[in-house]
Short mmCIF file of C-alpha atoms and ligand atoms in Angstrom, two decimals:
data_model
loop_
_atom_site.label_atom_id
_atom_site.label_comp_id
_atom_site.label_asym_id
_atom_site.label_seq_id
_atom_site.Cartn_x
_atom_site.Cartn_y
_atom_site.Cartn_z
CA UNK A 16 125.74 53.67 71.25
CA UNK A 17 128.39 52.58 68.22
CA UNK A 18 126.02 50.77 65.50
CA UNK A 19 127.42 48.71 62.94
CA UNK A 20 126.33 45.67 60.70
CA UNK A 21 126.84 43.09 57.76
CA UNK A 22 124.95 43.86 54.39
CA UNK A 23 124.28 41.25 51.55
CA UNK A 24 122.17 39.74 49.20
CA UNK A 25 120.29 37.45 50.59
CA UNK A 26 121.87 37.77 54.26
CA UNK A 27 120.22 35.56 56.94
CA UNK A 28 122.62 32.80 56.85
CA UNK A 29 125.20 35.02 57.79
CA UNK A 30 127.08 34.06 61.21
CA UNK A 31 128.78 37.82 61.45
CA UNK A 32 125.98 38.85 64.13
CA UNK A 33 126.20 36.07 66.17
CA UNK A 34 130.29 36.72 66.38
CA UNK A 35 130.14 40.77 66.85
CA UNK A 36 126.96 40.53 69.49
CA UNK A 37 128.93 37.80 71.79
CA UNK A 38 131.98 40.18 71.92
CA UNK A 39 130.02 43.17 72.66
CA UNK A 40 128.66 41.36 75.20
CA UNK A 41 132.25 39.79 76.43
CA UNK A 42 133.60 43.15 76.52
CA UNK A 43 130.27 45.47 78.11
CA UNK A 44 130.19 47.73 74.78
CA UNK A 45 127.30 49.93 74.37
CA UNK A 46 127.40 48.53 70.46
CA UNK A 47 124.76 46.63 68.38
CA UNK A 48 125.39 44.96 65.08
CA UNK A 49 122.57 43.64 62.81
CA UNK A 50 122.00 41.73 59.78
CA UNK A 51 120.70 44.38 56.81
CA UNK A 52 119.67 42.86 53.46
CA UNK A 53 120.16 45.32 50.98
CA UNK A 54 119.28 44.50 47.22
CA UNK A 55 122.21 44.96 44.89
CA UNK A 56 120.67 48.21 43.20
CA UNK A 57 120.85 50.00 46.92
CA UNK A 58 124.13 49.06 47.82
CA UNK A 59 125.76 52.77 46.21
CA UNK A 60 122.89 54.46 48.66
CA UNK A 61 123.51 52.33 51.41
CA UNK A 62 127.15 52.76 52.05
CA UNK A 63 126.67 56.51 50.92
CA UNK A 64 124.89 57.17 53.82
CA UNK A 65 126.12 55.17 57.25
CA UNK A 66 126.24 58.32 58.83
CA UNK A 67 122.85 59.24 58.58
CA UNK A 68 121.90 55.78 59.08
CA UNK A 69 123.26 55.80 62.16
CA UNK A 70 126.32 53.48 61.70
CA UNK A 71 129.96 53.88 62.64
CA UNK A 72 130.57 50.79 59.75
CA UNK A 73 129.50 47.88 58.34
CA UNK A 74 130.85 44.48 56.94
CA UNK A 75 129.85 43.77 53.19
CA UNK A 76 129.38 40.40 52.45
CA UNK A 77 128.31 38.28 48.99
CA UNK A 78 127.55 39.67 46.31
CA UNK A 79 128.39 43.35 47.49
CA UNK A 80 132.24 43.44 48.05
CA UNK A 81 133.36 44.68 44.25
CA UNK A 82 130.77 47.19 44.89
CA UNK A 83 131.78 48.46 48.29
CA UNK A 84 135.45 48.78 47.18
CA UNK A 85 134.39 50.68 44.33
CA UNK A 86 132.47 53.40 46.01
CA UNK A 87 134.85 53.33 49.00
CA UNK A 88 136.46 56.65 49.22
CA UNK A 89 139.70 55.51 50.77
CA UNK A 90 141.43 52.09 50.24
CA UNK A 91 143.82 49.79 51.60
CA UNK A 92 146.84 47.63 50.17
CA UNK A 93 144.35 44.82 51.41
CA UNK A 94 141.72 45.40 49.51
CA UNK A 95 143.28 46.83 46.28
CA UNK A 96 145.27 43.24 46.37
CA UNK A 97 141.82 41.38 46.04
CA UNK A 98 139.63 44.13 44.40
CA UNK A 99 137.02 43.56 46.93
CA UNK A 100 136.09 44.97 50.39
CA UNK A 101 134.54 43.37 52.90
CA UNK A 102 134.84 45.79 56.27
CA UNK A 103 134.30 49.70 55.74
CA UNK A 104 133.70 52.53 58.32
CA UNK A 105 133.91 56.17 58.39
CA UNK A 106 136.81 58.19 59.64
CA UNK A 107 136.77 62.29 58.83
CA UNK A 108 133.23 61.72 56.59
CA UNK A 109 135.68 59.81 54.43
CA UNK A 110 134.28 56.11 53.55
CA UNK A 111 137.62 53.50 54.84
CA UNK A 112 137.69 50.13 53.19
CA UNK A 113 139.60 47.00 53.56
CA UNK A 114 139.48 43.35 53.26
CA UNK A 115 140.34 41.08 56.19
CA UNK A 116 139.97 38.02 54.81
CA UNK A 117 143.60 38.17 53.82
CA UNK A 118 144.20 38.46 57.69
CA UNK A 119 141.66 36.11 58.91
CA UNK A 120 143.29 33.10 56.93
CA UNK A 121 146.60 33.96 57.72
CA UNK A 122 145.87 34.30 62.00
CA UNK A 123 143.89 30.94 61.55
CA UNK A 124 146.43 29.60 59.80
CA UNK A 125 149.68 30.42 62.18
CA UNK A 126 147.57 29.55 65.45
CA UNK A 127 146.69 26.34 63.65
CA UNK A 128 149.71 25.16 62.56
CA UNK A 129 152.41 27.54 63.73
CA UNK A 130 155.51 25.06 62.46
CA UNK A 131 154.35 26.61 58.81
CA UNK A 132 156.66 28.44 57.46
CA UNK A 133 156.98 30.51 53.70
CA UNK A 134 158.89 28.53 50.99
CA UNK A 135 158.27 24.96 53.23
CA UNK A 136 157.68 23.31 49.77
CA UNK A 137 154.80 24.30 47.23
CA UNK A 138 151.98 25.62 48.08
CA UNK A 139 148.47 24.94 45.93
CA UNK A 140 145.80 27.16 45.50
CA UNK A 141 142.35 26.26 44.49
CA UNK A 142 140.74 28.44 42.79
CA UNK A 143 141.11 32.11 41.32
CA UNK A 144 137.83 34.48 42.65
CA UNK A 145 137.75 36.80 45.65
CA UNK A 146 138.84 34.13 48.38
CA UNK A 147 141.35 33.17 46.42
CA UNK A 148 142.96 36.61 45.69
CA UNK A 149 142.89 37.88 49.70
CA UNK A 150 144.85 34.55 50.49
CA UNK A 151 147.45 34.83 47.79
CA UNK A 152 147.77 38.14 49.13
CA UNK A 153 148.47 37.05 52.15
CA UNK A 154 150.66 34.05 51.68
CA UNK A 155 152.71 36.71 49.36
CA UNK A 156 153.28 39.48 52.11
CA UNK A 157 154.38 36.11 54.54
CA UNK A 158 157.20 35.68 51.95
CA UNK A 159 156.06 32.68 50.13
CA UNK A 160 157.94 32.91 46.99
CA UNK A 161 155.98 30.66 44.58
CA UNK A 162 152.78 29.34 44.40
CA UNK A 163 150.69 27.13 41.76
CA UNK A 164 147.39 28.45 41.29
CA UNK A 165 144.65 25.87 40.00
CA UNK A 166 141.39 26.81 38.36
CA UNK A 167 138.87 24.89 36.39
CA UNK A 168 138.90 28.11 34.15
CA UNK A 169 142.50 29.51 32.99
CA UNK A 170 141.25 32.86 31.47
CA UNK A 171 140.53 33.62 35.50
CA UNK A 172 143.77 32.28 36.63
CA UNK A 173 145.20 33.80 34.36
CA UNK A 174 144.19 37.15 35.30
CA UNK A 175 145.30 36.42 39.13
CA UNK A 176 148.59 35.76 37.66
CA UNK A 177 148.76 39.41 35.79
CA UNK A 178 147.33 40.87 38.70
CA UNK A 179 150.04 39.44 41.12
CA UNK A 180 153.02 38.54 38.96
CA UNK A 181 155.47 35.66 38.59
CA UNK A 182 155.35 34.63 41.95
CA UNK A 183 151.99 32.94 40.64
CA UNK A 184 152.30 29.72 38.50
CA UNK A 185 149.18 28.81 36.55
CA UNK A 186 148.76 25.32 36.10
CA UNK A 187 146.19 23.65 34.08
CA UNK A 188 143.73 22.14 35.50
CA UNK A 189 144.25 18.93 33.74
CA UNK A 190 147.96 19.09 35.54
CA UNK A 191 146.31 19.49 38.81
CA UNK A 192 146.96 16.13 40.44
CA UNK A 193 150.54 15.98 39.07
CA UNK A 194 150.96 19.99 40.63
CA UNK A 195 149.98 18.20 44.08
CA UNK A 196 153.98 16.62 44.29
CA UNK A 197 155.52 17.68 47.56
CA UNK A 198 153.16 20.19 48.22
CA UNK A 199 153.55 21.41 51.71
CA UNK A 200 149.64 23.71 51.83
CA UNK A 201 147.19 23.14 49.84
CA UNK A 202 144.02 25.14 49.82
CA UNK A 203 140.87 25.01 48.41
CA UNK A 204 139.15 28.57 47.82
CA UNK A 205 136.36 27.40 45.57
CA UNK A 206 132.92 27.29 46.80
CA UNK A 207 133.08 23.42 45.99
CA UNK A 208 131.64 20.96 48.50
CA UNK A 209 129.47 23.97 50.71
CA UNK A 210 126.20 22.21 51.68
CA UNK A 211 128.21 19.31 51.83
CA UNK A 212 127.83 18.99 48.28
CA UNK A 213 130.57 17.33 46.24
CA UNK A 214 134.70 17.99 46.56
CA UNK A 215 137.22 19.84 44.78
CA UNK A 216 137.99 17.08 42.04
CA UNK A 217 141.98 16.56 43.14
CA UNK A 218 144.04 13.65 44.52
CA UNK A 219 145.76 14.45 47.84
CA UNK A 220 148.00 11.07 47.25
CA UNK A 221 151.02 13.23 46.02
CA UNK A 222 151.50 15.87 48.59
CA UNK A 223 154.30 15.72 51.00
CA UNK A 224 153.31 13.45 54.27
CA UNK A 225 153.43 16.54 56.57
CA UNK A 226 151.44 18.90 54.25
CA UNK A 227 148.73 20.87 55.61
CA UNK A 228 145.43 20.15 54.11
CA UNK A 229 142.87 24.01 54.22
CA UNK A 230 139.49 24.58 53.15
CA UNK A 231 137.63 27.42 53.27
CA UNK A 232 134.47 26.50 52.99
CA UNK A 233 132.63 25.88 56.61
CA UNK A 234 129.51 24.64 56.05
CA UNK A 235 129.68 21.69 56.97
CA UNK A 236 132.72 22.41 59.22
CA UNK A 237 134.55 19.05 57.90
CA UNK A 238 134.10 18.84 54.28
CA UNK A 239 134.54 16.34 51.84
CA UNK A 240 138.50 17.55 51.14
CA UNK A 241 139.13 18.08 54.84
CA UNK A 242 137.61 14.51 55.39
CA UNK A 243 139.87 13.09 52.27
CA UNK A 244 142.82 14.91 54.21
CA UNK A 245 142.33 13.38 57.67
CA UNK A 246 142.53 9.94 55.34
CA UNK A 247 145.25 10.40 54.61
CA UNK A 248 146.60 11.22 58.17
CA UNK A 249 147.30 15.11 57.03
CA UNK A 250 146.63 18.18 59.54
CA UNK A 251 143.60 20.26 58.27
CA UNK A 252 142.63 23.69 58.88
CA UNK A 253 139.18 24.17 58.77
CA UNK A 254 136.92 27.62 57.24
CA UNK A 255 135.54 28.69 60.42
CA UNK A 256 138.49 29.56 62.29
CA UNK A 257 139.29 32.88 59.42
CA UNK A 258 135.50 33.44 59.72
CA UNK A 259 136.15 33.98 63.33
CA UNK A 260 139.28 35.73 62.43
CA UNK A 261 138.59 38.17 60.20
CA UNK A 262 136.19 39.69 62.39
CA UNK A 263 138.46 40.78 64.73
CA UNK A 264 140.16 43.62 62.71
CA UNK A 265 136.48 44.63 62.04
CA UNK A 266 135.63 44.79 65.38
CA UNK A 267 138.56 46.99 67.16
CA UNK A 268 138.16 49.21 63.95
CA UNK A 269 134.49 50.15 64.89
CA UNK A 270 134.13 49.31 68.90
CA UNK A 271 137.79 50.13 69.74
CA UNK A 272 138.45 46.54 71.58
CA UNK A 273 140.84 43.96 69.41
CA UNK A 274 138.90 41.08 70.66
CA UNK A 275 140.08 37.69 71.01
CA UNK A 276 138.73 34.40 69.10
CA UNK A 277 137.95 31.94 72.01
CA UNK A 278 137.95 27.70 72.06
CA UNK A 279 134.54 29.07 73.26
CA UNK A 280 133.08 31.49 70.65
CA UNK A 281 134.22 28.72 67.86
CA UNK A 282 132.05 26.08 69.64
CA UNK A 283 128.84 28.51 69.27
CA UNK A 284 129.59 29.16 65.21
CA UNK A 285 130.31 26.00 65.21
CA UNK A 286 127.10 24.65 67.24
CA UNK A 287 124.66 26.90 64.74
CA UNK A 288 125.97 25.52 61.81
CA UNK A 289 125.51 21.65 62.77
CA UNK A 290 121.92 23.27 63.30
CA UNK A 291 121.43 24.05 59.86
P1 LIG B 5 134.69 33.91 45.89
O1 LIG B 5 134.71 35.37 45.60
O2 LIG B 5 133.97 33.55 47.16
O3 LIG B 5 136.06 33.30 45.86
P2 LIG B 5 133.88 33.30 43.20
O4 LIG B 5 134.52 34.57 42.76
O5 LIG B 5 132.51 32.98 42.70
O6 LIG B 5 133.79 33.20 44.78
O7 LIG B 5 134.88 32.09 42.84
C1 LIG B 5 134.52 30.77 42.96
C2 LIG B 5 135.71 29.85 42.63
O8 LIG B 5 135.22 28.51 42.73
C3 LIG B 5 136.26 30.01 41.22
O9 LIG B 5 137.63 29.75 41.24
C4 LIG B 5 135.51 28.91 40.45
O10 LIG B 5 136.18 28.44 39.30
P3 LIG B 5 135.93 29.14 37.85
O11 LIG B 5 136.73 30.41 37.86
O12 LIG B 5 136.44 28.14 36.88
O13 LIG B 5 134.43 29.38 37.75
C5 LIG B 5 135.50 27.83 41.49
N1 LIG B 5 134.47 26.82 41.24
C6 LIG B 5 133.12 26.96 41.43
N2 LIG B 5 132.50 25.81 41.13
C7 LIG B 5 133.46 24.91 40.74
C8 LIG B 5 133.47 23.54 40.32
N3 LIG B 5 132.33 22.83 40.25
N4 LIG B 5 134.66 22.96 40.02
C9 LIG B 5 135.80 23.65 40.11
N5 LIG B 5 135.88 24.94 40.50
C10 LIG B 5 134.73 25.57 40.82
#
């Protein structure tokens, strides 16, 4: 039996089980995956030692990913873009890392709203940590030639913008609303308005009448920014769709199956978190 799971700090939130388990089950693999709360001094030991442990892999989730693509023997272009790792797994006793958030947005983003296209006007970008890095990443290798980054702090976005270049403008976050004009995607990667508490502090009014509105925060599904977006009769992309999605790269690395994100696996996330 192939054994994988997600590690964090604390961890039983975490939706990752309840997406790998109904694929196993989809697909009849002899595979578990579990939820494993590991304290940030044990993280080195823990990924040092999946094999005796048992484990073809494991995902890494907050506040372990720096970590994991630190101690990671063997990197990818995806995760040396953001810095981070969130999916590793062991090939030739050599520890593999990557990050798939990068692909998760993007494959939510395309199935979503497919008429998107690089370069169809600006695109904004809330925020400058880990999230924000594996998107810019992503809308970078798509070909989208510029995009204005916003952050509340500019020493951060400032170091996105050294990291990738001049592709990235930095505008100040008292310019935000005015750096809205004819934007085509805008996305908020800050952790602003989880729990349903609060919204990034910008004014859609400006952005082109066809733009698409994304947030990546999923709990609640439809936050306060995705709820101003609808108001203003703009398509939205919500979080849990690249949840769903970058699992899937995960997945076919350890249990050899590229699964497929369902209408039907997206109503179960999405039932457990109107539990909450
Ligand atoms: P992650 O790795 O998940 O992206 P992170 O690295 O903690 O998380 O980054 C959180 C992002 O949310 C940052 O861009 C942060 O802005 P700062 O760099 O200025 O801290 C942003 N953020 C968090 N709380 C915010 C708030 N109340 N207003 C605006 N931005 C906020």
């Amino acid at each position: 039996m192939k054994r994988a799971c997600v590690i964090g700090w604390p961890i039983k939130h975490s939706r990752s089980p309840l997406i790998h388990r109904a694929w196993l089950k989809h697909y009849g693999i002899d595979g578990s995956y579990d939820r494993q709360a590991v304290e940030p001094d044990h993280v080195e030991t823990f990924l040092t030692s999946l094999e005796s442990l048992g484990l073809v892999g494991c995902n890494v989730t907050v506040p372990h990913k720096e970590k994991a693509f630190e101690v990671a023997d063997v990197k990818d272009a995806a995760a040396c873009a953001v810095g981070a790792a969130n999916t590793l797994w062991l090939e030739n006793g050599a520890l593999h890392a990557t990050n798939t958030d990068t692909y998760g947005f993007m494959a939510y983003l395309t199935h979503k709203a497919p008429q998107w296209k690089p370069s169809d006007g600006h695109v904004v970008v809330l925020g400058a940590g880990g999230a924000s890095r594996a998107i810019l990443h992503g809308l970078l290798e798509s070909g989208q030639s510029c995009i204005r980054l916003i952050n509340r702090s500019a020493a951060r976005a400032n170091q996105v913008r050294t990291h990738f270049g001049a592709q990235i403008e930095v505008v100040p976050w008292s310019a935000r609303n005015a750096a809205m004009t004819d934007a085509g995607l805008v996305i908020n990667t800050t952790s602003v308005g989880m729990n349903g508490e609060g919204s990034p502090d910008v004014d859609l009014g400006l952005v082109a009448d066809d733009a698409i509105v994304s947030d990546i925060v999923y709990t609640p599904l439809e936050t306060a920014f995705l709820r101003a977006a609808k108001a203003r009769e703009l398509q939205t992309v919500d979080g849990l769709g690249m949840l769903l999605h970058q699992a899937v790269p995960a997945f076919e690395t350890w249990f050899g199956v590229r699964p497929t994100v369902t209408d039907a696996l997206y109503q179960t996330v999405a039932d457990d978190i109107g539990r909450e």
